[in-house]
Amino acid sequence: MTTGTVFNIQRYSIHDGPGIRTTVFLKGCQLNCWWCQNPESRLSGQEMIFWGDRCIGCGACSTICPSGAIQIKNGIPVTEKEKCILCGKCIEKCPALAREMIGEKLTAEEVIKEIEKDLIFYEESGGGVTFSGGEPLGQTEFLEGLLNGCREKKIHTAVDTSGYISWGILNKISPKVDLFLYDLKLMDNERHKKYTGVSNEIILKNLEKLSSVHNNIFVRFPVIPGINDDYQNIREIGEFLSSLKIAQLNILPYHHIGIDKYKRLGKKYKLVDIQPPSKEKLSEVSAILKKFNLNVKLRG
Ligand code: SF4
Ligand code: SF4
């Protein structure tokens, strides 16, 4: 029985592939994108989130903690992550629901059971399940178990990937996947390293190879003002994709609805001053990419 760490199962999702879908978010990602809206996805293990606006400063968490990880300072509990053994006792004890564990160990069978609850919606809408993250391919065996389970139940599957994974894994998993959602952010390697923390060489090579063995890939281009919306980057993306077999190119406008999560995780969000792109900008990006004979779709 394969187990993995999941941090969210979102039902009735309509932005992660065709029809009505259930999106299963797997924990762990090697990229560190400045615009990431799921910062809780990066670490592969469980982690604690603290809702400061809910906390009433009662100190119950500090008293119960078996490893002395929580100190009350100026009425606020401060957790030393190094000491925390993630036992969850402070969460159970907190009367204000101010503490929450991100990530749950689940078996593939447990996740499939959850997915199955909406079979009727998938059938009616042409939907299915999307495995996202994090990087779902990072939990390879677990993902394989999930994909096998879905195939047995005839549930359509999509895998949302950064492409930053070994070709061996991608190639092995590929025949089990109905649709790939493949992220492409920046063509210039130095800028890619700066804004995501990793080189784009593997990502570009994998996309080339994947497009020669899989016939249903939607490439997803998140438009982030001032970072990747310049003409050169858009043109290079168009040129690169026009030489590959790609079913769709989805343009995704940047948004910052995940900013709050950074605060709760004690992390810094670097793009506070960047606003979502205008409709005019998105139309302009779309028009440039359409010139490369790509099936371009603007997504909300
Ligand atoms: S999860 Fe356990 S060890 Fe960690 S802070 Fe809470 S009570 Fe302490
Ligand atoms: S138990 Fe909850 S409400 Fe009380 S101090 Fe700890 S986090 Fe705040």
PDB file of C-alpha atoms and ligand atoms in Angstrom:
ATOM      1  CA  MET A   1       0.000   0.000   0.000  1.00  0.00           C
ATOM      2  CA  THR A   2       1.615   3.292  -1.045  1.00  0.00           C
ATOM      3  CA  THR A   3       1.365   6.324   1.204  1.00  0.00           C
ATOM      4  CA  GLY A   4       2.161   9.953   0.546  1.00  0.00           C
ATOM      5  CA  THR A   5       1.805  13.426   2.015  1.00  0.00           C
ATOM      6  CA  VAL A   6      -1.150  15.443   0.786  1.00  0.00           C
ATOM      7  CA  PHE A   7      -1.836  19.008   1.875  1.00  0.00           C
ATOM      8  CA  ASN A   8      -5.214  19.617   0.267  1.00  0.00           C
ATOM      9  CA  ILE A   9      -7.952  17.848  -1.629  1.00  0.00           C
ATOM     10  CA  GLN A  10     -10.050  20.434  -3.416  1.00  0.00           C
ATOM     11  CA  ARG A  11     -13.372  19.334  -4.859  1.00  0.00           C
ATOM     12  CA  TYR A  12     -15.332  21.087  -7.642  1.00  0.00           C
ATOM     13  CA  SER A  13     -12.221  22.605  -9.156  1.00  0.00           C
ATOM     14  CA  ILE A  14     -12.683  24.119 -12.649  1.00  0.00           C
ATOM     15  CA  HIS A  15      -9.247  25.614 -13.381  1.00  0.00           C
ATOM     16  CA  ASP A  16      -7.050  22.517 -13.364  1.00  0.00           C
ATOM     17  CA  GLY A  17      -8.055  20.773 -16.574  1.00  0.00           C
ATOM     18  CA  PRO A  18     -11.314  19.998 -18.394  1.00  0.00           C
ATOM     19  CA  GLY A  19     -14.696  19.723 -16.651  1.00  0.00           C
ATOM     20  CA  ILE A  20     -15.326  19.551 -12.941  1.00  0.00           C
ATOM     21  CA  ARG A  21     -12.339  18.068 -11.147  1.00  0.00           C
ATOM     22  CA  THR A  22     -10.950  17.124  -7.779  1.00  0.00           C
ATOM     23  CA  THR A  23      -7.459  18.534  -7.335  1.00  0.00           C
ATOM     24  CA  VAL A  24      -5.170  16.604  -5.026  1.00  0.00           C
ATOM     25  CA  PHE A  25      -2.198  18.660  -3.825  1.00  0.00           C
ATOM     26  CA  LEU A  26       0.916  16.640  -2.975  1.00  0.00           C
ATOM     27  CA  LYS A  27       3.594  18.122  -0.762  1.00  0.00           C
ATOM     28  CA  GLY A  28       7.194  18.795  -1.787  1.00  0.00           C
ATOM     29  CA  CYS A  29       8.706  20.936  -4.545  1.00  0.00           C
ATOM     30  CA  GLN A  30      12.303  21.718  -5.476  1.00  0.00           C
ATOM     31  CA  LEU A  31      11.455  25.059  -7.056  1.00  0.00           C
ATOM     32  CA  ASN A  32      11.148  28.212  -5.035  1.00  0.00           C
ATOM     33  CA  CYS A  33       9.181  30.496  -7.369  1.00  0.00           C
ATOM     34  CA  TRP A  34       8.819  34.055  -6.131  1.00  0.00           C
ATOM     35  CA  TRP A  35       5.116  34.075  -7.103  1.00  0.00           C
ATOM     36  CA  CYS A  36       4.210  30.662  -5.637  1.00  0.00           C
ATOM     37  CA  GLN A  37       0.674  30.794  -4.232  1.00  0.00           C
ATOM     38  CA  ASN A  38       1.086  27.517  -2.333  1.00  0.00           C
ATOM     39  CA  PRO A  39       4.118  28.112  -0.093  1.00  0.00           C
ATOM     40  CA  GLU A  40       2.865  25.307   2.153  1.00  0.00           C
ATOM     41  CA  SER A  41       3.613  22.925  -0.714  1.00  0.00           C
ATOM     42  CA  ARG A  42       7.393  23.320  -0.760  1.00  0.00           C
ATOM     43  CA  LEU A  43       8.547  21.173   2.138  1.00  0.00           C
ATOM     44  CA  SER A  44       8.008  17.481   1.596  1.00  0.00           C
ATOM     45  CA  GLY A  45       7.010  16.774   5.201  1.00  0.00           C
ATOM     46  CA  GLN A  46       4.337  18.101   7.506  1.00  0.00           C
ATOM     47  CA  GLU A  47       4.608  21.631   8.911  1.00  0.00           C
ATOM     48  CA  MET A  48       2.736  23.840  11.333  1.00  0.00           C
ATOM     49  CA  ILE A  49       0.802  26.961  10.388  1.00  0.00           C
ATOM     50  CA  PHE A  50      -0.091  29.624  12.971  1.00  0.00           C
ATOM     51  CA  TRP A  51      -3.151  31.886  12.676  1.00  0.00           C
ATOM     52  CA  GLY A  52      -2.005  34.895  14.716  1.00  0.00           C
ATOM     53  CA  ASP A  53      -5.318  36.710  14.280  1.00  0.00           C
ATOM     54  CA  ARG A  54      -7.167  33.839  15.983  1.00  0.00           C
ATOM     55  CA  CYS A  55      -4.803  33.382  18.919  1.00  0.00           C
ATOM     56  CA  ILE A  56      -6.124  34.592  22.296  1.00  0.00           C
ATOM     57  CA  GLY A  57      -2.760  34.194  24.046  1.00  0.00           C
ATOM     58  CA  CYS A  58      -4.012  31.639  26.584  1.00  0.00           C
ATOM     59  CA  GLY A  59      -0.706  29.731  26.652  1.00  0.00           C
ATOM     60  CA  ALA A  60      -2.319  26.273  26.555  1.00  0.00           C
ATOM     61  CA  CYS A  61      -0.105  25.254  23.628  1.00  0.00           C
ATOM     62  CA  SER A  62       3.041  26.169  25.521  1.00  0.00           C
ATOM     63  CA  THR A  63       1.977  24.187  28.599  1.00  0.00           C
ATOM     64  CA  ILE A  64       1.115  21.016  26.665  1.00  0.00           C
ATOM     65  CA  CYS A  65       4.133  20.988  24.336  1.00  0.00           C
ATOM     66  CA  PRO A  66       6.275  17.944  25.318  1.00  0.00           C
ATOM     67  CA  SER A  67       9.458  19.342  23.774  1.00  0.00           C
ATOM     68  CA  GLY A  68       9.351  22.876  25.139  1.00  0.00           C
ATOM     69  CA  ALA A  69       9.140  24.299  21.635  1.00  0.00           C
ATOM     70  CA  ILE A  70       6.632  27.068  22.440  1.00  0.00           C
ATOM     71  CA  GLN A  71       7.449  30.158  24.508  1.00  0.00           C
ATOM     72  CA  ILE A  72       4.903  32.885  25.176  1.00  0.00           C
ATOM     73  CA  LYS A  73       6.506  36.242  24.393  1.00  0.00           C
ATOM     74  CA  ASN A  74       4.480  39.429  24.862  1.00  0.00           C
ATOM     75  CA  GLY A  75       1.311  37.340  24.936  1.00  0.00           C
ATOM     76  CA  ILE A  76       2.088  35.584  21.648  1.00  0.00           C
ATOM     77  CA  PRO A  77       3.246  31.964  21.319  1.00  0.00           C
ATOM     78  CA  VAL A  78       6.552  31.696  19.491  1.00  0.00           C
ATOM     79  CA  THR A  79       7.463  28.227  18.185  1.00  0.00           C
ATOM     80  CA  GLU A  80      11.052  27.061  17.763  1.00  0.00           C
ATOM     81  CA  LYS A  81      10.772  24.915  14.654  1.00  0.00           C
ATOM     82  CA  GLU A  82      13.972  23.014  15.451  1.00  0.00           C
ATOM     83  CA  LYS A  83      12.513  21.719  18.708  1.00  0.00           C
ATOM     84  CA  CYS A  84       9.046  20.861  17.356  1.00  0.00           C
ATOM     85  CA  ILE A  85       8.493  17.129  16.790  1.00  0.00           C
ATOM     86  CA  LEU A  86       5.140  17.719  15.062  1.00  0.00           C
ATOM     87  CA  CYS A  87       3.216  15.683  17.625  1.00  0.00           C
ATOM     88  CA  GLY A  88       0.101  17.826  17.104  1.00  0.00           C
ATOM     89  CA  LYS A  89      -0.705  18.127  20.835  1.00  0.00           C
ATOM     90  CA  CYS A  90      -0.781  21.940  20.722  1.00  0.00           C
ATOM     91  CA  ILE A  91      -3.306  21.816  17.878  1.00  0.00           C
ATOM     92  CA  GLU A  92      -5.647  19.567  19.867  1.00  0.00           C
ATOM     93  CA  LYS A  93      -5.324  21.801  22.925  1.00  0.00           C
ATOM     94  CA  CYS A  94      -5.752  25.194  21.244  1.00  0.00           C
ATOM     95  CA  PRO A  95      -9.247  26.533  22.035  1.00  0.00           C
ATOM     96  CA  ALA A  96      -9.093  29.134  19.247  1.00  0.00           C
ATOM     97  CA  LEU A  97      -8.153  26.832  16.335  1.00  0.00           C
ATOM     98  CA  ALA A  98      -5.091  29.014  15.859  1.00  0.00           C
ATOM     99  CA  ARG A  99      -2.746  26.143  15.030  1.00  0.00           C
ATOM    100  CA  GLU A 100      -2.980  23.806  12.080  1.00  0.00           C
ATOM    101  CA  MET A 101      -0.882  20.975  10.651  1.00  0.00           C
ATOM    102  CA  ILE A 102      -0.221  21.254   6.939  1.00  0.00           C
ATOM    103  CA  GLY A 103       0.124  17.898   5.248  1.00  0.00           C
ATOM    104  CA  GLU A 104      -1.421  14.556   6.046  1.00  0.00           C
ATOM    105  CA  LYS A 105      -0.081  11.067   5.449  1.00  0.00           C
ATOM    106  CA  LEU A 106      -2.634   9.179   3.394  1.00  0.00           C
ATOM    107  CA  THR A 107      -2.705   5.912   1.497  1.00  0.00           C
ATOM    108  CA  ALA A 108      -3.508   5.909  -2.203  1.00  0.00           C
ATOM    109  CA  GLU A 109      -6.697   3.994  -1.367  1.00  0.00           C
ATOM    110  CA  GLU A 110      -7.834   6.718   1.057  1.00  0.00           C
ATOM    111  CA  VAL A 111      -7.308   9.404  -1.559  1.00  0.00           C
ATOM    112  CA  ILE A 112      -9.126   7.387  -4.242  1.00  0.00           C
ATOM    113  CA  LYS A 113     -12.086   6.986  -1.880  1.00  0.00           C
ATOM    114  CA  GLU A 114     -12.275  10.769  -1.555  1.00  0.00           C
ATOM    115  CA  ILE A 115     -11.946  11.256  -5.304  1.00  0.00           C
ATOM    116  CA  GLU A 116     -14.719   8.757  -5.994  1.00  0.00           C
ATOM    117  CA  LYS A 117     -17.273  10.868  -4.129  1.00  0.00           C
ATOM    118  CA  ASP A 118     -17.647  13.086  -7.195  1.00  0.00           C
ATOM    119  CA  LEU A 119     -17.718  10.444  -9.921  1.00  0.00           C
ATOM    120  CA  ILE A 120     -21.084  11.683 -11.094  1.00  0.00           C
ATOM    121  CA  PHE A 121     -19.722  15.221 -11.650  1.00  0.00           C
ATOM    122  CA  TYR A 122     -16.736  13.949 -13.610  1.00  0.00           C
ATOM    123  CA  GLU A 123     -18.986  11.894 -15.855  1.00  0.00           C
ATOM    124  CA  GLU A 124     -21.483  14.731 -16.439  1.00  0.00           C
ATOM    125  CA  SER A 125     -18.835  17.403 -17.099  1.00  0.00           C
ATOM    126  CA  GLY A 126     -16.010  15.484 -18.759  1.00  0.00           C
ATOM    127  CA  GLY A 127     -13.850  16.138 -15.708  1.00  0.00           C
ATOM    128  CA  GLY A 128     -11.710  13.969 -13.469  1.00  0.00           C
ATOM    129  CA  VAL A 129      -8.841  14.346 -11.045  1.00  0.00           C
ATOM    130  CA  THR A 130      -5.758  16.564 -11.187  1.00  0.00           C
ATOM    131  CA  PHE A 131      -2.649  15.815  -9.183  1.00  0.00           C
ATOM    132  CA  SER A 132      -0.881  19.038  -8.355  1.00  0.00           C
ATOM    133  CA  GLY A 133       1.388  20.361  -5.641  1.00  0.00           C
ATOM    134  CA  GLY A 134       4.094  20.935  -4.936  1.00  0.00           C
ATOM    135  CA  GLU A 135       5.547  18.661  -7.549  1.00  0.00           C
ATOM    136  CA  PRO A 136       3.381  15.526  -7.674  1.00  0.00           C
ATOM    137  CA  LEU A 137       6.037  13.589  -9.604  1.00  0.00           C
ATOM    138  CA  GLY A 138       8.348  14.023  -6.599  1.00  0.00           C
ATOM    139  CA  GLN A 139       6.250  11.420  -4.723  1.00  0.00           C
ATOM    140  CA  THR A 140       6.639   8.991  -7.589  1.00  0.00           C
ATOM    141  CA  GLU A 141       5.393   5.720  -6.084  1.00  0.00           C
ATOM    142  CA  PHE A 142       2.439   7.378  -4.405  1.00  0.00           C
ATOM    143  CA  LEU A 143       1.467   9.158  -7.620  1.00  0.00           C
ATOM    144  CA  GLU A 144       1.785   5.901  -9.540  1.00  0.00           C
ATOM    145  CA  GLY A 145      -0.536   4.198  -7.042  1.00  0.00           C
ATOM    146  CA  LEU A 146      -3.040   7.039  -7.408  1.00  0.00           C
ATOM    147  CA  LEU A 147      -2.910   6.942 -11.203  1.00  0.00           C
ATOM    148  CA  ASN A 148      -3.366   3.165 -11.222  1.00  0.00           C
ATOM    149  CA  GLY A 149      -6.352   3.510  -8.878  1.00  0.00           C
ATOM    150  CA  CYS A 150      -7.940   6.146 -11.112  1.00  0.00           C
ATOM    151  CA  ARG A 151      -7.413   4.051 -14.238  1.00  0.00           C
ATOM    152  CA  GLU A 152      -9.141   1.090 -12.594  1.00  0.00           C
ATOM    153  CA  LYS A 153     -12.134   3.329 -11.876  1.00  0.00           C
ATOM    154  CA  LYS A 154     -11.957   4.910 -15.348  1.00  0.00           C
ATOM    155  CA  ILE A 155     -11.366   8.394 -13.914  1.00  0.00           C
ATOM    156  CA  HIS A 156      -9.658  10.911 -16.214  1.00  0.00           C
ATOM    157  CA  THR A 157      -6.296  12.055 -14.776  1.00  0.00           C
ATOM    158  CA  ALA A 158      -4.188  15.168 -15.169  1.00  0.00           C
ATOM    159  CA  VAL A 159      -0.746  15.784 -13.667  1.00  0.00           C
ATOM    160  CA  ASP A 160       0.328  19.380 -13.064  1.00  0.00           C
ATOM    161  CA  THR A 161       4.128  19.465 -13.188  1.00  0.00           C
ATOM    162  CA  SER A 162       6.986  21.926 -13.179  1.00  0.00           C
ATOM    163  CA  GLY A 163       8.915  19.455 -15.337  1.00  0.00           C
ATOM    164  CA  TYR A 164      11.844  19.637 -12.903  1.00  0.00           C
ATOM    165  CA  ILE A 165      12.222  15.895 -12.444  1.00  0.00           C
ATOM    166  CA  SER A 166      14.366  13.152 -13.963  1.00  0.00           C
ATOM    167  CA  TRP A 167      13.355  12.049 -17.442  1.00  0.00           C
ATOM    168  CA  GLY A 168      13.314   8.439 -16.210  1.00  0.00           C
ATOM    169  CA  ILE A 169      10.457   9.229 -13.786  1.00  0.00           C
ATOM    170  CA  LEU A 170       8.513  11.350 -16.267  1.00  0.00           C
ATOM    171  CA  ASN A 171       8.840   8.718 -18.985  1.00  0.00           C
ATOM    172  CA  LYS A 172       7.759   5.930 -16.617  1.00  0.00           C
ATOM    173  CA  ILE A 173       4.691   7.798 -15.388  1.00  0.00           C
ATOM    174  CA  SER A 174       3.690   9.246 -18.762  1.00  0.00           C
ATOM    175  CA  PRO A 175       1.634   6.273 -20.119  1.00  0.00           C
ATOM    176  CA  LYS A 176      -0.561   6.352 -16.997  1.00  0.00           C
ATOM    177  CA  VAL A 177      -1.498  10.043 -17.404  1.00  0.00           C
ATOM    178  CA  ASP A 178      -4.358  11.277 -19.610  1.00  0.00           C
ATOM    179  CA  LEU A 179      -3.297  14.925 -19.597  1.00  0.00           C
ATOM    180  CA  PHE A 180      -0.174  16.814 -18.570  1.00  0.00           C
ATOM    181  CA  LEU A 181      -0.387  20.410 -17.350  1.00  0.00           C
ATOM    182  CA  TYR A 182       3.211  21.519 -17.865  1.00  0.00           C
ATOM    183  CA  ASP A 183       4.418  24.837 -16.467  1.00  0.00           C
ATOM    184  CA  LEU A 184       6.715  27.044 -18.518  1.00  0.00           C
ATOM    185  CA  LYS A 185       7.847  30.303 -16.963  1.00  0.00           C
ATOM    186  CA  LEU A 186      11.048  31.753 -18.366  1.00  0.00           C
ATOM    187  CA  MET A 187      13.248  30.852 -21.329  1.00  0.00           C
ATOM    188  CA  ASP A 188      16.359  32.707 -20.147  1.00  0.00           C
ATOM    189  CA  ASN A 189      18.224  30.352 -17.832  1.00  0.00           C
ATOM    190  CA  GLU A 190      19.775  33.025 -15.595  1.00  0.00           C
ATOM    191  CA  ARG A 191      16.419  34.688 -15.006  1.00  0.00           C
ATOM    192  CA  HIS A 192      14.847  31.271 -14.433  1.00  0.00           C
ATOM    193  CA  LYS A 193      17.473  30.510 -11.784  1.00  0.00           C
ATOM    194  CA  LYS A 194      16.936  33.882 -10.133  1.00  0.00           C
ATOM    195  CA  TYR A 195      13.126  33.637  -9.890  1.00  0.00           C
ATOM    196  CA  THR A 196      12.643  29.892  -9.318  1.00  0.00           C
ATOM    197  CA  GLY A 197      15.909  28.807  -7.724  1.00  0.00           C
ATOM    198  CA  VAL A 198      16.695  26.199 -10.411  1.00  0.00           C
ATOM    199  CA  SER A 199      17.972  25.952 -13.992  1.00  0.00           C
ATOM    200  CA  ASN A 200      15.400  25.498 -16.774  1.00  0.00           C
ATOM    201  CA  GLU A 201      17.568  23.109 -18.811  1.00  0.00           C
ATOM    202  CA  ILE A 202      15.942  19.904 -17.494  1.00  0.00           C
ATOM    203  CA  ILE A 203      12.482  21.474 -17.791  1.00  0.00           C
ATOM    204  CA  LEU A 204      12.923  22.401 -21.463  1.00  0.00           C
ATOM    205  CA  LYS A 205      14.576  19.087 -22.389  1.00  0.00           C
ATOM    206  CA  ASN A 206      11.861  17.104 -20.613  1.00  0.00           C
ATOM    207  CA  LEU A 207       9.134  19.007 -22.437  1.00  0.00           C
ATOM    208  CA  GLU A 208      10.796  18.252 -25.776  1.00  0.00           C
ATOM    209  CA  LYS A 209      10.998  14.553 -24.942  1.00  0.00           C
ATOM    210  CA  LEU A 210       7.530  14.357 -23.379  1.00  0.00           C
ATOM    211  CA  SER A 211       5.912  15.936 -26.431  1.00  0.00           C
ATOM    212  CA  SER A 212       7.367  13.142 -28.549  1.00  0.00           C
ATOM    213  CA  VAL A 213       5.807  10.372 -26.429  1.00  0.00           C
ATOM    214  CA  HIS A 214       2.581  11.926 -25.062  1.00  0.00           C
ATOM    215  CA  ASN A 215      -0.135  13.468 -27.178  1.00  0.00           C
ATOM    216  CA  ASN A 216      -2.050  15.505 -24.627  1.00  0.00           C
ATOM    217  CA  ILE A 217       0.013  18.290 -23.063  1.00  0.00           C
ATOM    218  CA  PHE A 218      -1.352  21.664 -22.017  1.00  0.00           C
ATOM    219  CA  VAL A 219       1.561  24.022 -21.398  1.00  0.00           C
ATOM    220  CA  ARG A 220       0.761  26.645 -18.758  1.00  0.00           C
ATOM    221  CA  PHE A 221       2.406  30.068 -18.901  1.00  0.00           C
ATOM    222  CA  PRO A 222       1.801  32.229 -15.798  1.00  0.00           C
ATOM    223  CA  VAL A 223       2.090  35.894 -16.809  1.00  0.00           C
ATOM    224  CA  ILE A 224       3.881  37.792 -14.044  1.00  0.00           C
ATOM    225  CA  PRO A 225       4.238  41.538 -14.705  1.00  0.00           C
ATOM    226  CA  GLY A 226       7.830  42.742 -14.758  1.00  0.00           C
ATOM    227  CA  ILE A 227       9.223  39.215 -14.471  1.00  0.00           C
ATOM    228  CA  ASN A 228       8.299  37.220 -17.560  1.00  0.00           C
ATOM    229  CA  ASP A 229       5.862  39.345 -19.594  1.00  0.00           C
ATOM    230  CA  ASP A 230       8.501  40.973 -21.813  1.00  0.00           C
ATOM    231  CA  TYR A 231       8.362  40.539 -25.580  1.00  0.00           C
ATOM    232  CA  GLN A 232      11.614  38.562 -25.741  1.00  0.00           C
ATOM    233  CA  ASN A 233      10.469  35.908 -23.265  1.00  0.00           C
ATOM    234  CA  ILE A 234       7.046  35.573 -24.894  1.00  0.00           C
ATOM    235  CA  ARG A 235       8.565  35.310 -28.382  1.00  0.00           C
ATOM    236  CA  GLU A 236      11.097  32.693 -27.229  1.00  0.00           C
ATOM    237  CA  ILE A 237       8.314  30.646 -25.606  1.00  0.00           C
ATOM    238  CA  GLY A 238       6.342  30.847 -28.858  1.00  0.00           C
ATOM    239  CA  GLU A 239       9.345  29.786 -30.944  1.00  0.00           C
ATOM    240  CA  PHE A 240      10.196  26.899 -28.635  1.00  0.00           C
ATOM    241  CA  LEU A 241       6.650  25.523 -28.431  1.00  0.00           C
ATOM    242  CA  SER A 242       5.980  25.895 -32.141  1.00  0.00           C
ATOM    243  CA  SER A 243       8.562  23.165 -32.754  1.00  0.00           C
ATOM    244  CA  LEU A 244       6.815  20.732 -30.368  1.00  0.00           C
ATOM    245  CA  LYS A 245       3.570  18.751 -30.354  1.00  0.00           C
ATOM    246  CA  ILE A 246       1.481  20.663 -27.795  1.00  0.00           C
ATOM    247  CA  ALA A 247      -2.325  20.369 -27.508  1.00  0.00           C
ATOM    248  CA  GLN A 248      -2.871  23.757 -25.824  1.00  0.00           C
ATOM    249  CA  LEU A 249      -1.010  26.736 -24.447  1.00  0.00           C
ATOM    250  CA  ASN A 250      -2.834  28.161 -21.436  1.00  0.00           C
ATOM    251  CA  ILE A 251      -2.085  31.727 -20.378  1.00  0.00           C
ATOM    252  CA  LEU A 252      -2.603  32.176 -16.653  1.00  0.00           C
ATOM    253  CA  PRO A 253      -2.727  35.664 -15.146  1.00  0.00           C
ATOM    254  CA  TYR A 254      -0.641  36.135 -12.007  1.00  0.00           C
ATOM    255  CA  HIS A 255      -2.614  36.644  -8.791  1.00  0.00           C
ATOM    256  CA  HIS A 256      -1.548  37.037  -5.187  1.00  0.00           C
ATOM    257  CA  ILE A 257      -4.330  35.416  -3.218  1.00  0.00           C
ATOM    258  CA  GLY A 258      -1.791  33.269  -1.364  1.00  0.00           C
ATOM    259  CA  ILE A 259       0.074  36.181   0.297  1.00  0.00           C
ATOM    260  CA  ASP A 260      -1.547  35.552   3.664  1.00  0.00           C
ATOM    261  CA  LYS A 261      -0.188  32.010   3.774  1.00  0.00           C
ATOM    262  CA  TYR A 262       3.366  33.388   3.747  1.00  0.00           C
ATOM    263  CA  LYS A 263       2.709  35.333   6.936  1.00  0.00           C
ATOM    264  CA  ARG A 264       1.155  32.327   8.645  1.00  0.00           C
ATOM    265  CA  LEU A 265       4.152  30.162   7.735  1.00  0.00           C
ATOM    266  CA  GLY A 266       6.580  32.859   8.862  1.00  0.00           C
ATOM    267  CA  LYS A 267       7.902  33.283   5.303  1.00  0.00           C
ATOM    268  CA  LYS A 268       8.565  36.437   3.286  1.00  0.00           C
ATOM    269  CA  TYR A 269       6.617  37.131   0.075  1.00  0.00           C
ATOM    270  CA  LYS A 270       8.837  38.948  -2.415  1.00  0.00           C
ATOM    271  CA  LEU A 271       6.272  40.244  -4.908  1.00  0.00           C
ATOM    272  CA  VAL A 272       4.089  42.383  -2.650  1.00  0.00           C
ATOM    273  CA  ASP A 273       4.150  45.342  -5.058  1.00  0.00           C
ATOM    274  CA  ILE A 274       3.254  43.407  -8.205  1.00  0.00           C
ATOM    275  CA  GLN A 275      -0.332  43.638  -9.411  1.00  0.00           C
ATOM    276  CA  PRO A 276      -2.114  41.117 -11.669  1.00  0.00           C
ATOM    277  CA  PRO A 277      -1.709  41.834 -15.414  1.00  0.00           C
ATOM    278  CA  SER A 278      -4.363  43.949 -17.162  1.00  0.00           C
ATOM    279  CA  LYS A 279      -6.806  42.454 -19.684  1.00  0.00           C
ATOM    280  CA  GLU A 280      -5.027  44.446 -22.405  1.00  0.00           C
ATOM    281  CA  LYS A 281      -1.670  42.928 -21.455  1.00  0.00           C
ATOM    282  CA  LEU A 282      -3.079  39.407 -21.483  1.00  0.00           C
ATOM    283  CA  SER A 283      -4.654  39.987 -24.908  1.00  0.00           C
ATOM    284  CA  GLU A 284      -1.325  41.294 -26.172  1.00  0.00           C
ATOM    285  CA  VAL A 285       0.519  38.207 -24.847  1.00  0.00           C
ATOM    286  CA  SER A 286      -2.107  35.965 -26.370  1.00  0.00           C
ATOM    287  CA  ALA A 287      -1.884  37.723 -29.760  1.00  0.00           C
ATOM    288  CA  ILE A 288       1.917  37.336 -29.877  1.00  0.00           C
ATOM    289  CA  LEU A 289       1.728  33.616 -29.052  1.00  0.00           C
ATOM    290  CA  LYS A 290      -1.042  32.924 -31.560  1.00  0.00           C
ATOM    291  CA  LYS A 291       1.332  34.033 -34.319  1.00  0.00           C
ATOM    292  CA  PHE A 292       3.272  30.828 -33.660  1.00  0.00           C
ATOM    293  CA  ASN A 293       0.264  28.703 -34.658  1.00  0.00           C
ATOM    294  CA  LEU A 294      -0.317  27.591 -31.083  1.00  0.00           C
ATOM    295  CA  ASN A 295      -3.737  26.712 -29.667  1.00  0.00           C
ATOM    296  CA  VAL A 296      -3.708  29.561 -27.126  1.00  0.00           C
ATOM    297  CA  LYS A 297      -6.357  29.788 -24.385  1.00  0.00           C
ATOM    298  CA  LEU A 298      -6.650  32.577 -21.874  1.00  0.00           C
ATOM    299  CA  ARG A 299      -7.547  31.172 -18.444  1.00  0.00           C
ATOM    300  CA  GLY A 300      -9.059  32.986 -15.464  1.00  0.00           C
TER     301      GLY A 300
HETATM  302  S1  SF4 B   1       3.375  19.969  17.453  1.00  0.00           S
HETATM  303 FE1  SF4 B   1       3.960  19.055  19.414  1.00  0.00          FE
HETATM  304  S2  SF4 B   1       6.155  19.466  19.571  1.00  0.00           S
HETATM  305 FE2  SF4 B   1       5.378  20.817  17.988  1.00  0.00          FE
HETATM  306  S3  SF4 B   1       4.922  22.743  19.006  1.00  0.00           S
HETATM  307 FE3  SF4 B   1       3.025  21.542  18.983  1.00  0.00          FE
HETATM  308  S4  SF4 B   1       3.015  20.415  20.922  1.00  0.00           S
HETATM  309 FE4  SF4 B   1       5.111  21.161  20.602  1.00  0.00          FE
HETATM  310  S1  SF4 B   2      -3.357  27.537  22.628  1.00  0.00           S
HETATM  311 FE1  SF4 B   2      -4.004  28.581  20.774  1.00  0.00          FE
HETATM  312  S2  SF4 B   2      -4.989  30.452  21.487  1.00  0.00           S
HETATM  313 FE2  SF4 B   2      -3.795  29.656  23.203  1.00  0.00          FE
HETATM  314  S3  SF4 B   2      -1.796  30.712  23.026  1.00  0.00           S
HETATM  315 FE3  SF4 B   2      -1.605  28.775  21.954  1.00  0.00          FE
HETATM  316  S4  SF4 B   2      -2.116  29.288  19.807  1.00  0.00           S
HETATM  317 FE4  SF4 B   2      -2.850  30.978  21.063  1.00  0.00          FE
END
